[in-house]
PDB file of C-alpha atoms in Angstrom:
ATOM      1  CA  UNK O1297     110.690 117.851 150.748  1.00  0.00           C
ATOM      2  CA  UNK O1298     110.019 116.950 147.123  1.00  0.00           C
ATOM      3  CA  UNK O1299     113.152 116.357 144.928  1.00  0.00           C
ATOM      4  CA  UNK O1300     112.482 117.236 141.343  1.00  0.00           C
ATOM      5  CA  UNK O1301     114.781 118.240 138.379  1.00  0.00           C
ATOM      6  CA  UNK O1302     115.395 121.751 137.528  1.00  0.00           C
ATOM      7  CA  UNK O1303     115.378 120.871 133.933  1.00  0.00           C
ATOM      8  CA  UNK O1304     113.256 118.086 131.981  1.00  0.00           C
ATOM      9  CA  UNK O1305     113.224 117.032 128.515  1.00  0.00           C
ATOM     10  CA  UNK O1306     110.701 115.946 126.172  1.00  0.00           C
ATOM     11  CA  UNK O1307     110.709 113.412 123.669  1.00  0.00           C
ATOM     12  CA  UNK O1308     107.608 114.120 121.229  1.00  0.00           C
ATOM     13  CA  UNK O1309     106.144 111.082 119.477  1.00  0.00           C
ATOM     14  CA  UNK O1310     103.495 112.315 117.728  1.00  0.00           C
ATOM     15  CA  UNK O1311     104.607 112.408 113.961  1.00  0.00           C
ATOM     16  CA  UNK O1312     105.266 108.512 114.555  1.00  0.00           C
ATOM     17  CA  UNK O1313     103.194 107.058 117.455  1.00  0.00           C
ATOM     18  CA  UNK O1314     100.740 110.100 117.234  1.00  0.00           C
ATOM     19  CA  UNK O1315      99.777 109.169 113.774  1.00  0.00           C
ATOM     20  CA  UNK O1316      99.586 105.888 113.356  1.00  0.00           C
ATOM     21  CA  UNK O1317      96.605 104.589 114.062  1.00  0.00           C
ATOM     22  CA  UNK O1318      94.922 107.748 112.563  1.00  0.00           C
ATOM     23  CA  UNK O1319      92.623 106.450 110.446  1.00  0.00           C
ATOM     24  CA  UNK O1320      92.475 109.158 107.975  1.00  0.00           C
ATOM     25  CA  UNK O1321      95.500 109.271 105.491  1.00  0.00           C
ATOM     26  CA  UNK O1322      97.705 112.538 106.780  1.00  0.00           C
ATOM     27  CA  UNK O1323      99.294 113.951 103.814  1.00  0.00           C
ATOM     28  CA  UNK O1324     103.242 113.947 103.561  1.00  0.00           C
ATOM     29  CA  UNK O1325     102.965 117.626 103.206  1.00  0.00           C
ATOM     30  CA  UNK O1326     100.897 118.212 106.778  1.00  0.00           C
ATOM     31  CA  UNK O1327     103.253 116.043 108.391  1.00  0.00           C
ATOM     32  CA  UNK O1328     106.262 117.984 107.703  1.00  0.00           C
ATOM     33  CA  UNK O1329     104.691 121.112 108.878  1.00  0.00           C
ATOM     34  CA  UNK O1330     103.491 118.775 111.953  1.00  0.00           C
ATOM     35  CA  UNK O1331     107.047 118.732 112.740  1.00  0.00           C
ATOM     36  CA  UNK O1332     108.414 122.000 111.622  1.00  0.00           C
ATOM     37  CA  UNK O1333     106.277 123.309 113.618  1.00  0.00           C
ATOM     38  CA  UNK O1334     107.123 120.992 117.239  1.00  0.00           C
ATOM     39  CA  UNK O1335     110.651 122.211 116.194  1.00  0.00           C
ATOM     40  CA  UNK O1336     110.024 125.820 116.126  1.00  0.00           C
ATOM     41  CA  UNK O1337     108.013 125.565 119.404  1.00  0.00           C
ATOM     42  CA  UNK O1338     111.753 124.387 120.640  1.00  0.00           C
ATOM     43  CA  UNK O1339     111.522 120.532 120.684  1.00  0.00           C
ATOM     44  CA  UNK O1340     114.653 118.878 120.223  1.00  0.00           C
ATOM     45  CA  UNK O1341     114.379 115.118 120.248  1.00  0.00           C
ATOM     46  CA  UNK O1342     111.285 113.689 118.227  1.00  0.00           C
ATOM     47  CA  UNK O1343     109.818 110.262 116.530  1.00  0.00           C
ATOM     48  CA  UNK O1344     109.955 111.403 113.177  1.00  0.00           C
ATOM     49  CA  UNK O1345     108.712 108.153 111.386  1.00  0.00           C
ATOM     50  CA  UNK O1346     108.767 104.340 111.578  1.00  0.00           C
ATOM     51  CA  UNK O1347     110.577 102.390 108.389  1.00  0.00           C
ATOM     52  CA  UNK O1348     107.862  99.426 108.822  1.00  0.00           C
ATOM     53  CA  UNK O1349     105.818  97.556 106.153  1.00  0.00           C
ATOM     54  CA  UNK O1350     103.301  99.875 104.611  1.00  0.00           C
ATOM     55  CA  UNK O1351     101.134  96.922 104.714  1.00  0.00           C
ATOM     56  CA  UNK O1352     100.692  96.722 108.718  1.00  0.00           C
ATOM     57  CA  UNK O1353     100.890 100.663 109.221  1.00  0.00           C
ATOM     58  CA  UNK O1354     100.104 102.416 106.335  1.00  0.00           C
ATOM     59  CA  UNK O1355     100.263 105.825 107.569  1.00  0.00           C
ATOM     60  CA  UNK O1356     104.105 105.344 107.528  1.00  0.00           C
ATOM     61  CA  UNK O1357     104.363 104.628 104.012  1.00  0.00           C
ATOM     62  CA  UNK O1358     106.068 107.971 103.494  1.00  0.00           C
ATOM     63  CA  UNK O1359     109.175 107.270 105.844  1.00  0.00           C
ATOM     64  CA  UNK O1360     111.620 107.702 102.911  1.00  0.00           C
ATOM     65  CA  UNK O1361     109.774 111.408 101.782  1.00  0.00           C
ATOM     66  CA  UNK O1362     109.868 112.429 105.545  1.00  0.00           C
ATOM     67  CA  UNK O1363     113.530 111.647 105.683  1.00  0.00           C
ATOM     68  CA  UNK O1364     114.205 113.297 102.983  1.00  0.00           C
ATOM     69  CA  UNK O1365     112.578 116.472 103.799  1.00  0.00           C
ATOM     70  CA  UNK O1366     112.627 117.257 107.562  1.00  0.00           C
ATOM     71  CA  UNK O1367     115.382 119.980 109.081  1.00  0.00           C
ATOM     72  CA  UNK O1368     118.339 117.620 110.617  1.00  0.00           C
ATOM     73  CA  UNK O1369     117.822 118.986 114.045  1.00  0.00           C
ATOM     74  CA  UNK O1370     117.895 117.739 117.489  1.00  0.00           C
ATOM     75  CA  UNK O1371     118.162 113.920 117.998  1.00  0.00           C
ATOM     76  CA  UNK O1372     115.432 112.618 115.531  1.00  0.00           C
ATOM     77  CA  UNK O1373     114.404 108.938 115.936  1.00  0.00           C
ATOM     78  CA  UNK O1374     112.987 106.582 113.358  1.00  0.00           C
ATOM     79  CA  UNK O1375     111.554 103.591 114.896  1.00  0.00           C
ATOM     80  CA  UNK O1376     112.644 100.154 113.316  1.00  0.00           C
ATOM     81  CA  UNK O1377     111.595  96.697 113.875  1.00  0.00           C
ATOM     82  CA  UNK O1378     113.718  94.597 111.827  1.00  0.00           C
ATOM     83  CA  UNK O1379     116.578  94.197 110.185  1.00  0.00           C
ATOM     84  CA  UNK O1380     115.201  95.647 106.978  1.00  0.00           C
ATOM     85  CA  UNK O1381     113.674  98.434 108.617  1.00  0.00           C
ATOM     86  CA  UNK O1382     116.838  99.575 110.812  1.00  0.00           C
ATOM     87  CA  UNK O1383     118.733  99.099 106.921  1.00  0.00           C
ATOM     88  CA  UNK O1384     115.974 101.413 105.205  1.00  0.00           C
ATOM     89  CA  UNK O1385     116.364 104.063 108.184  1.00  0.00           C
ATOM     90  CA  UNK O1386     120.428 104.070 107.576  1.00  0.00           C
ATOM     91  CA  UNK O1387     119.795 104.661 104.074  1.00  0.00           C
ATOM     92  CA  UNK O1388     117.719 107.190 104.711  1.00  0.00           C
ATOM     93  CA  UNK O1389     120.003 109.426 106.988  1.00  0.00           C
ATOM     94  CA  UNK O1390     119.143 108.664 110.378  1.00  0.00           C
ATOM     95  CA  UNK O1391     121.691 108.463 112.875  1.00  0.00           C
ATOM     96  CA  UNK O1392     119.006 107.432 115.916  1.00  0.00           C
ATOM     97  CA  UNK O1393     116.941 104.177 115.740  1.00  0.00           C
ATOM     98  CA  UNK O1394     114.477 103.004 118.251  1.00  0.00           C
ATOM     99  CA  UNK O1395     113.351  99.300 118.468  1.00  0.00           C
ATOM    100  CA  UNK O1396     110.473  98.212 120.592  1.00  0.00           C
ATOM    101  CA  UNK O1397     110.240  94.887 122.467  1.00  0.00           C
ATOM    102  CA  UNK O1398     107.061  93.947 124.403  1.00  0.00           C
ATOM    103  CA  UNK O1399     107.393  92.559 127.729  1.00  0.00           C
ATOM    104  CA  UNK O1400     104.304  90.533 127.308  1.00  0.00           C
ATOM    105  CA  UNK O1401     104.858  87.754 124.775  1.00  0.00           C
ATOM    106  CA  UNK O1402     101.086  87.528 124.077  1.00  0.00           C
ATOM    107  CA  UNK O1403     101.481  91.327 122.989  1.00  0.00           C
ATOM    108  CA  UNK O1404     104.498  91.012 121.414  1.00  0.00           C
ATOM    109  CA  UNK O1405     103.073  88.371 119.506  1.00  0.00           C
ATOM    110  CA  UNK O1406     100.204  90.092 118.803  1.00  0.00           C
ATOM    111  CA  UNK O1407     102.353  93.096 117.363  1.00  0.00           C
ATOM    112  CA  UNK O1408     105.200  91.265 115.537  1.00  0.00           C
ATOM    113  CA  UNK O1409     104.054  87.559 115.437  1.00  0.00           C
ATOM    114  CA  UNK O1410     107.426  86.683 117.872  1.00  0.00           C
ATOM    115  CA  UNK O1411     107.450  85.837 121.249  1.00  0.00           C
ATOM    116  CA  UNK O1412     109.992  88.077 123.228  1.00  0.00           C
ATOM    117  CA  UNK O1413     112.842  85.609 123.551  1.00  0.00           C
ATOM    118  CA  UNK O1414     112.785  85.368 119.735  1.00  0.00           C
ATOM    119  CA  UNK O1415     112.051  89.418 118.993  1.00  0.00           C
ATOM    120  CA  UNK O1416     115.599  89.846 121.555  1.00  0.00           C
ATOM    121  CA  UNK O1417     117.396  87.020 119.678  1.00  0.00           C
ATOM    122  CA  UNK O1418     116.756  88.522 116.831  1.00  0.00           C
ATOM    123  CA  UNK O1419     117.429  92.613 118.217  1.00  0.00           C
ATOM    124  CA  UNK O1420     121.164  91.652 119.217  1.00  0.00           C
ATOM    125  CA  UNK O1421     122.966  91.247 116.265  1.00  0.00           C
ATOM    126  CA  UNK O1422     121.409  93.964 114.958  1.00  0.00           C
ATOM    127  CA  UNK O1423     121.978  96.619 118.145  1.00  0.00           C
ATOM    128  CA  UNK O1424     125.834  95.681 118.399  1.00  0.00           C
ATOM    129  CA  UNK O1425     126.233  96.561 114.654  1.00  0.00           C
ATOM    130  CA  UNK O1426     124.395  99.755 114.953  1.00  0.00           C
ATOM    131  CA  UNK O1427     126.799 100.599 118.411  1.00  0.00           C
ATOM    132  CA  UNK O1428     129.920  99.354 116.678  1.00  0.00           C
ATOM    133  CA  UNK O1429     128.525 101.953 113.258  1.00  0.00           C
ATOM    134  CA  UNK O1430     128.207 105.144 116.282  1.00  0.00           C
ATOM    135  CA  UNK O1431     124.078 104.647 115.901  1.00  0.00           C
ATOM    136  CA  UNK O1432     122.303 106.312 118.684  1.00  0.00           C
ATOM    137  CA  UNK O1433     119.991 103.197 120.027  1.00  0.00           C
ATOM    138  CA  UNK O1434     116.836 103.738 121.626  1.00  0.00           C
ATOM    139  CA  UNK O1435     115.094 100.505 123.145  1.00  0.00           C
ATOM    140  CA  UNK O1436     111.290 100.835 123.637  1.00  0.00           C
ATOM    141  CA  UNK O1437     110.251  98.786 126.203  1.00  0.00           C
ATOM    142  CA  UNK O1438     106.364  98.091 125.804  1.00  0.00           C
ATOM    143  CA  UNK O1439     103.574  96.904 128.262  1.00  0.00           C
ATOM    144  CA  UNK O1440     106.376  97.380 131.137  1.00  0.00           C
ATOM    145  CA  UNK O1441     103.444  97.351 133.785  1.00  0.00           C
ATOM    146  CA  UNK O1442     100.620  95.557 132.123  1.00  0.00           C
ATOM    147  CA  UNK O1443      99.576  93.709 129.321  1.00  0.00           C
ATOM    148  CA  UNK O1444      95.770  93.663 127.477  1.00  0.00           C
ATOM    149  CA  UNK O1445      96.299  90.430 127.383  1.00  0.00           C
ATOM    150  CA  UNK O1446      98.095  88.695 130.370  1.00  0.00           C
ATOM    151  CA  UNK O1447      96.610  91.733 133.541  1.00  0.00           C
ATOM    152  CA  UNK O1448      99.893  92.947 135.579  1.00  0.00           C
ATOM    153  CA  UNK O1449     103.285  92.542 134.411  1.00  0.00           C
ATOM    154  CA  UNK O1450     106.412  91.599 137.440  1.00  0.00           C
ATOM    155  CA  UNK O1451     108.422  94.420 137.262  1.00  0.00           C
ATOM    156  CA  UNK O1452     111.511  91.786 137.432  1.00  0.00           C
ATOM    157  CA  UNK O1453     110.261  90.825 134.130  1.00  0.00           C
ATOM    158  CA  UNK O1454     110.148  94.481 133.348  1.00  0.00           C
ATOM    159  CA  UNK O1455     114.223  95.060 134.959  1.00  0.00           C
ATOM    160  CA  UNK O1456     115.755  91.699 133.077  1.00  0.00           C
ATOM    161  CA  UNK O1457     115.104  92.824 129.618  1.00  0.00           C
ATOM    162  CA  UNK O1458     115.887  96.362 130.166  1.00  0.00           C
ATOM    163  CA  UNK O1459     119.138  94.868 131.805  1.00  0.00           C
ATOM    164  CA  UNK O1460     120.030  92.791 128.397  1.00  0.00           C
ATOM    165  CA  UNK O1461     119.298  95.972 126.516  1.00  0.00           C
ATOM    166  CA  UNK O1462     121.878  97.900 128.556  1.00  0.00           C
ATOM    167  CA  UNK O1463     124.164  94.927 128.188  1.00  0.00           C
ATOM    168  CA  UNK O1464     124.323  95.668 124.580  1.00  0.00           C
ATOM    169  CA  UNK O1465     125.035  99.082 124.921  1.00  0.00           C
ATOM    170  CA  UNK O1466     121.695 100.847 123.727  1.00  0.00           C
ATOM    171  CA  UNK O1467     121.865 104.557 124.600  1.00  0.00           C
ATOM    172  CA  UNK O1468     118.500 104.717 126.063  1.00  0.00           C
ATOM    173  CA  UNK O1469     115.392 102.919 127.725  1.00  0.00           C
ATOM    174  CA  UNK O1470     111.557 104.428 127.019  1.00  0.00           C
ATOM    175  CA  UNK O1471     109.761 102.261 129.405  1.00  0.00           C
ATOM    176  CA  UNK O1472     106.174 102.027 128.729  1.00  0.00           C
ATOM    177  CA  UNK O1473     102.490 102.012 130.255  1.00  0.00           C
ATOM    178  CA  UNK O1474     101.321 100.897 126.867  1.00  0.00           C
ATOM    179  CA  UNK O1475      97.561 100.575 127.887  1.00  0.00           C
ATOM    180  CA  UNK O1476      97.770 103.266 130.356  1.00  0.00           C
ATOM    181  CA  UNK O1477      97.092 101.184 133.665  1.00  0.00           C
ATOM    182  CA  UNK O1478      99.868 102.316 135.637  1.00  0.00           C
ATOM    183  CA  UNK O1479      99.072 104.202 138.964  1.00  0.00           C
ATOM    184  CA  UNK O1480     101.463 106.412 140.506  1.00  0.00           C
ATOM    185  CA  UNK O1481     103.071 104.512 143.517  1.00  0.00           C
ATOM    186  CA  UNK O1482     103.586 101.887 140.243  1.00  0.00           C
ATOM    187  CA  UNK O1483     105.289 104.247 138.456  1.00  0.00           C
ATOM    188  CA  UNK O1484     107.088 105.562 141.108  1.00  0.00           C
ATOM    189  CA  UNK O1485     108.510 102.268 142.149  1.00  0.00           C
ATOM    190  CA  UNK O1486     109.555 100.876 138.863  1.00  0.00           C
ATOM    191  CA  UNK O1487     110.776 103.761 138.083  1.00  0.00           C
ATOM    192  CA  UNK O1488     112.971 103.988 141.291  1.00  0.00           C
ATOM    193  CA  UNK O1489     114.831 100.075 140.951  1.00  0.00           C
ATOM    194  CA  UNK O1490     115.284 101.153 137.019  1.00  0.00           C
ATOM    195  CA  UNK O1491     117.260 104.242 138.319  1.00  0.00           C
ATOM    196  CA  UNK O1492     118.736 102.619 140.857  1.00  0.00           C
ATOM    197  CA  UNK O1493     120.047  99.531 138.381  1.00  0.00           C
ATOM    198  CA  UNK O1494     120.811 101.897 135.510  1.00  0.00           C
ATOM    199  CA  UNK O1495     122.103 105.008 137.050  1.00  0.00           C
ATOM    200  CA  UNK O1496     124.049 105.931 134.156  1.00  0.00           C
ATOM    201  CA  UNK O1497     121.003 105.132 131.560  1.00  0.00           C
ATOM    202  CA  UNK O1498     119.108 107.886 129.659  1.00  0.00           C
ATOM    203  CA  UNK O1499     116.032 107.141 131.594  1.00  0.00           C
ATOM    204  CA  UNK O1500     112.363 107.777 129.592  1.00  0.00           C
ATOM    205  CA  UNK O1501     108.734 107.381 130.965  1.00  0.00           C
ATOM    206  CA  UNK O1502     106.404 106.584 128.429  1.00  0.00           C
ATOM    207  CA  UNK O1503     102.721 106.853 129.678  1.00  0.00           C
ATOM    208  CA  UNK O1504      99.423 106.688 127.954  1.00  0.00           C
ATOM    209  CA  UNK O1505      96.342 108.744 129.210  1.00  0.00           C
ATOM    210  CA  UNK O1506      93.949 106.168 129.214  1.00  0.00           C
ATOM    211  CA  UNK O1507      92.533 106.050 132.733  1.00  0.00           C
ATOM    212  CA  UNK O1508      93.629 109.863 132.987  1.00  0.00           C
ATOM    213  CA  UNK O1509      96.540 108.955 135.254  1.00  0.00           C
ATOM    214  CA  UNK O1510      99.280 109.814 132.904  1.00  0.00           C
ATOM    215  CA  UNK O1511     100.497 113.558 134.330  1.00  0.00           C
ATOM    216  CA  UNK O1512     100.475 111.645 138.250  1.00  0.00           C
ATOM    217  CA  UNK O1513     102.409 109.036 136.942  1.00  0.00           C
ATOM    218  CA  UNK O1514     104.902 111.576 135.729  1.00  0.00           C
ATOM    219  CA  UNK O1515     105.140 113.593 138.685  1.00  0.00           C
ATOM    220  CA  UNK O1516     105.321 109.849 140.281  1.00  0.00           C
ATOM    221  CA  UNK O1517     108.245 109.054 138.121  1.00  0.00           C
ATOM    222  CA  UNK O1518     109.963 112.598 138.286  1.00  0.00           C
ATOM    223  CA  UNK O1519     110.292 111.799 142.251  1.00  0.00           C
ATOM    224  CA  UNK O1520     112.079 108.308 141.781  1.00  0.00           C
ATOM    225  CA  UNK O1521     114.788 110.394 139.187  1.00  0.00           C
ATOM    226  CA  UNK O1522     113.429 110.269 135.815  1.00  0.00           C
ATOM    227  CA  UNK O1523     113.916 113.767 133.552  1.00  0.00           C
ATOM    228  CA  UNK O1524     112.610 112.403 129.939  1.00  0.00           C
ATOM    229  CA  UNK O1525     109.469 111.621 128.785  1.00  0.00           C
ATOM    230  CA  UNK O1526     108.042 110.632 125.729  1.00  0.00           C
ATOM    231  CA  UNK O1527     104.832 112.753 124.851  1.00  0.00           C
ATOM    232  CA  UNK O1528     102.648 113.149 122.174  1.00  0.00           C
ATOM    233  CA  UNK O1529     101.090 116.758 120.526  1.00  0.00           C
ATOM    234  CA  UNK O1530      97.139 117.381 121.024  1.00  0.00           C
ATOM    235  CA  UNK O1531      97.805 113.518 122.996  1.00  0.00           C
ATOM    236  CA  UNK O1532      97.190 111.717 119.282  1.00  0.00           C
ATOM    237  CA  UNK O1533      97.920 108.257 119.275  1.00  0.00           C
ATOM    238  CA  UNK O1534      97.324 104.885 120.871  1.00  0.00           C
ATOM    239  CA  UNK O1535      99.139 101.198 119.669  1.00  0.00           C
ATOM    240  CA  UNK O1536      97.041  99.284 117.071  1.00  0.00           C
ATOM    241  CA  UNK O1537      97.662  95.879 118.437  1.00  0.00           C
ATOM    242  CA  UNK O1538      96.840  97.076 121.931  1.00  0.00           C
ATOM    243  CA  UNK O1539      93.271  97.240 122.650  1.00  0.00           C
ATOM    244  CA  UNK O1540      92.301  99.975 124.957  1.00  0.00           C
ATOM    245  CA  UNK O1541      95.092 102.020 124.677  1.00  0.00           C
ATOM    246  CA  UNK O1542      94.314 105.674 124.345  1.00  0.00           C
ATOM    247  CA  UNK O1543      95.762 108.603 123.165  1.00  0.00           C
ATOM    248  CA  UNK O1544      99.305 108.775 124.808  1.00  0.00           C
ATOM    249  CA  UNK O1545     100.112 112.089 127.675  1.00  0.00           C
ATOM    250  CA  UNK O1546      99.708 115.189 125.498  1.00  0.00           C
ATOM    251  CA  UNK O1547     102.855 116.957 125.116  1.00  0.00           C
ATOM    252  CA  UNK O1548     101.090 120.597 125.516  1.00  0.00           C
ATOM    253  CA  UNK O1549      99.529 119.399 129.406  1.00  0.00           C
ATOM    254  CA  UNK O1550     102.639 118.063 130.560  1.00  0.00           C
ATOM    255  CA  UNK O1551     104.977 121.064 129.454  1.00  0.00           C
ATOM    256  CA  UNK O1552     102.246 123.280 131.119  1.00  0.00           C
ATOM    257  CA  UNK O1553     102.799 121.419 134.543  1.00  0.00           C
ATOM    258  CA  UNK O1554     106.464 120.859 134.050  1.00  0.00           C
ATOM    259  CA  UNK O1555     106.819 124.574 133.965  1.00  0.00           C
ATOM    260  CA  UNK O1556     104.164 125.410 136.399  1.00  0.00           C
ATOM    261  CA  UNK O1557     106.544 123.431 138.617  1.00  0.00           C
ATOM    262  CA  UNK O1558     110.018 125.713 137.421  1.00  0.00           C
ATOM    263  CA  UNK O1559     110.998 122.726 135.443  1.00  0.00           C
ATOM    264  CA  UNK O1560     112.622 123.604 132.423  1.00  0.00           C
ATOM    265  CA  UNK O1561     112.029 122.127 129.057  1.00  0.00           C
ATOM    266  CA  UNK O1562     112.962 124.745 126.192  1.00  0.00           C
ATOM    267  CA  UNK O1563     109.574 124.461 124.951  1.00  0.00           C
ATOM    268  CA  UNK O1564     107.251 127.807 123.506  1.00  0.00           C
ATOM    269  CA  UNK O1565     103.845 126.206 125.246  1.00  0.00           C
ATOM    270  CA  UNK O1566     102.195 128.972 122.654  1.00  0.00           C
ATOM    271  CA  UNK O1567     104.478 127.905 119.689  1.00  0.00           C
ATOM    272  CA  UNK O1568     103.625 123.835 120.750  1.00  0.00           C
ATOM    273  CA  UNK O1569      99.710 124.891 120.406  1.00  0.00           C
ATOM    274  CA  UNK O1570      99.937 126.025 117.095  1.00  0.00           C
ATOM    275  CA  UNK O1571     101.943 122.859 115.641  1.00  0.00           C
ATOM    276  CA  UNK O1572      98.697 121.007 117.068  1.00  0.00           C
ATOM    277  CA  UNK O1573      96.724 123.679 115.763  1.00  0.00           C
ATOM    278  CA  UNK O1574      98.252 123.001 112.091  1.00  0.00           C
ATOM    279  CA  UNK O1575      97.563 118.838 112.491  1.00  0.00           C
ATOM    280  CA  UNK O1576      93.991 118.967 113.790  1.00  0.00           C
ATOM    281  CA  UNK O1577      92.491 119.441 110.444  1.00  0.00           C
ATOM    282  CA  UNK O1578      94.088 116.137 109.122  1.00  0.00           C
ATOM    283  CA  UNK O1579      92.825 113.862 112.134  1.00  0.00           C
ATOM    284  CA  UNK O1580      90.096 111.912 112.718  1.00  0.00           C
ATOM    285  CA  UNK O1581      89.032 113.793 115.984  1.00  0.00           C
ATOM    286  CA  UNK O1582      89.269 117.352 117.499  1.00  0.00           C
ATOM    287  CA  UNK O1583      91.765 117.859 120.013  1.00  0.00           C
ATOM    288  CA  UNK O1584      90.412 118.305 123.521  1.00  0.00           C
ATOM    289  CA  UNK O1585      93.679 118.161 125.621  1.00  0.00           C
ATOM    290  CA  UNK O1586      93.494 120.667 128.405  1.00  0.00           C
ATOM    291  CA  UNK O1587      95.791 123.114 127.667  1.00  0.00           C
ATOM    292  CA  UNK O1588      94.650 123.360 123.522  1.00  0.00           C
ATOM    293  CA  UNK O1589      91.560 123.689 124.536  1.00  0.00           C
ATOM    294  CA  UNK O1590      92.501 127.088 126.575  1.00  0.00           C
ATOM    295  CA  UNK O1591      94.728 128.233 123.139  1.00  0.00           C
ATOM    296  CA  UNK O1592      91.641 128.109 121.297  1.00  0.00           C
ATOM    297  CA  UNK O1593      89.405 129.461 123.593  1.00  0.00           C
ATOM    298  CA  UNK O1594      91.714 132.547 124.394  1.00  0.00           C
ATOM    299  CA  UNK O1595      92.303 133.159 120.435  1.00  0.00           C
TER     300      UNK O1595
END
């Protein structure tokens, strides 16, 4: 007998991770209706932006106008990697940062030009100010089960930094297949010792669709306890400094099979199509998830 959640929840990423590796320049302007749009289709925790250095990811250059002009609703996360960034988000309004660690040091390396002893180092200071200030703290935990650069990750590896992060009190763990190489009985099993050594953690799956596993993996991860996961509208996205990462799980396919399953997520599937209807226009490529794909054929 299967044991799944009557209820699920969705964390949509695609304003931030969605769009930043988009090579075209999306406009302030579509991004807002991007996400007034994910919010009307009933989504109520989202990546709104990143506060990082125009320079690296320009598509984020508008943080500060996004801030500025989104409806406060939900939990809304800015992602921050630094000291400067988490400062710029405060400023700014937000009362939920993520930070992001890679397991790997090669990728972390690769991504912020630390190792991870020295990205943590650096994180702690920062995470028990934002706990002792009543921040909402989201740790991102990338290339949890593999790296591009160093194959398979040991999921002990994987456990001892998500253990320091819960040691400083961070309100949640994403846990990511950054380069989508996961297969279910992977996720399934990290998944399971995570629950099992942070029963009291907001839990979050993060999988990419790369090898087309992503929606197993979920169901995978649903089984060993998990109810969140991070997804991404019309599956835009994929991490700059990790080659061969894909789009990540699109948010419309894996609302489709939570319900199809009588798993709740508060989500208009119709309402979620036309929010990826309104960003096509402004991306590089059209949208071919499964579930889009039947919106626009039955309009």
């Amino acid at each position: 007998m299967l044991s799944l959640p009557k209820n699920a929840t969705i964390i949509e990423v695609g304003p931030r991770d969605g769009l930043q590796n988009e090579g075209k320049t999306v406009s302030t302007e579509a991004k807002l209706e991007f996400i007034k749009g994910l919010q009307a289709a009933g989504v109520q925790e989202m990546e709104l932006t990143s506060f990082v250095s125009p320079k690296w990811v320009p598509q984020m250059a508008d943080a500060k106008e996004i801030m500025a002009n989104v409806e406060k609703t939900g939990r809304q996360f800015v992602l921050t990697p630094n000291e400067k960034g988490i400062n710029a988000a405060i400023e700014s309004g937000a009362k939920a940062v993520a930070v992001f660690v890679g397991v790997s040091d090669s990728f972390n390396q690769k991504n912020i030009n630390k190792t991870t002893k020295e990205s943590m180092d650096a994180l702690q200071p920062l995470i028990l100010q934002l706990k002792e200030d009543g921040i909402f703290v989201r740790a991102c935990i990338s290339t949890a089960f593999y790296c591009p650069f160093e194959g398979a990750i040991n999921p002990e590896d994987t456990l001892a930094l998500c253990r320091t992060f819960a040691g400083w009190g961070v309100d949640e763990l994403s846990v990511a297949d950054t380069i989508g190489m996961a297969t279910p009985l992977e996720s399934y099993e990290l998944f399971k010792k995570l629950k099992d050594a942070f029963p009291d953690m907001l839990m979050t799956a993060h999988f990419h669709d790369t090898r087309k596993m992503a929606l197993a993996n979920i169901f995978a991860a649903l089984q060993a306890g998990v109810d969140r996961f991070d997804a991404s509208a019309g599956g835009l996205g994929g991490c700059p400094f990790a080659p061969g990462a894909t789009g990540n799980v699109a948010t419309e396919d894996v609302v489709n099979m939570l319900h199809r399953m009588d798993i709740s997520t508060g989500i208009d599937l119709d309402l979620l199509c036309q929010a990826v209807a309104s960003i096509e226009p402004h991306v590089s490529n059209p949208v071919q998830t499964g579930m889009y794909r039947l919106y626009k054929n039955r309009g």
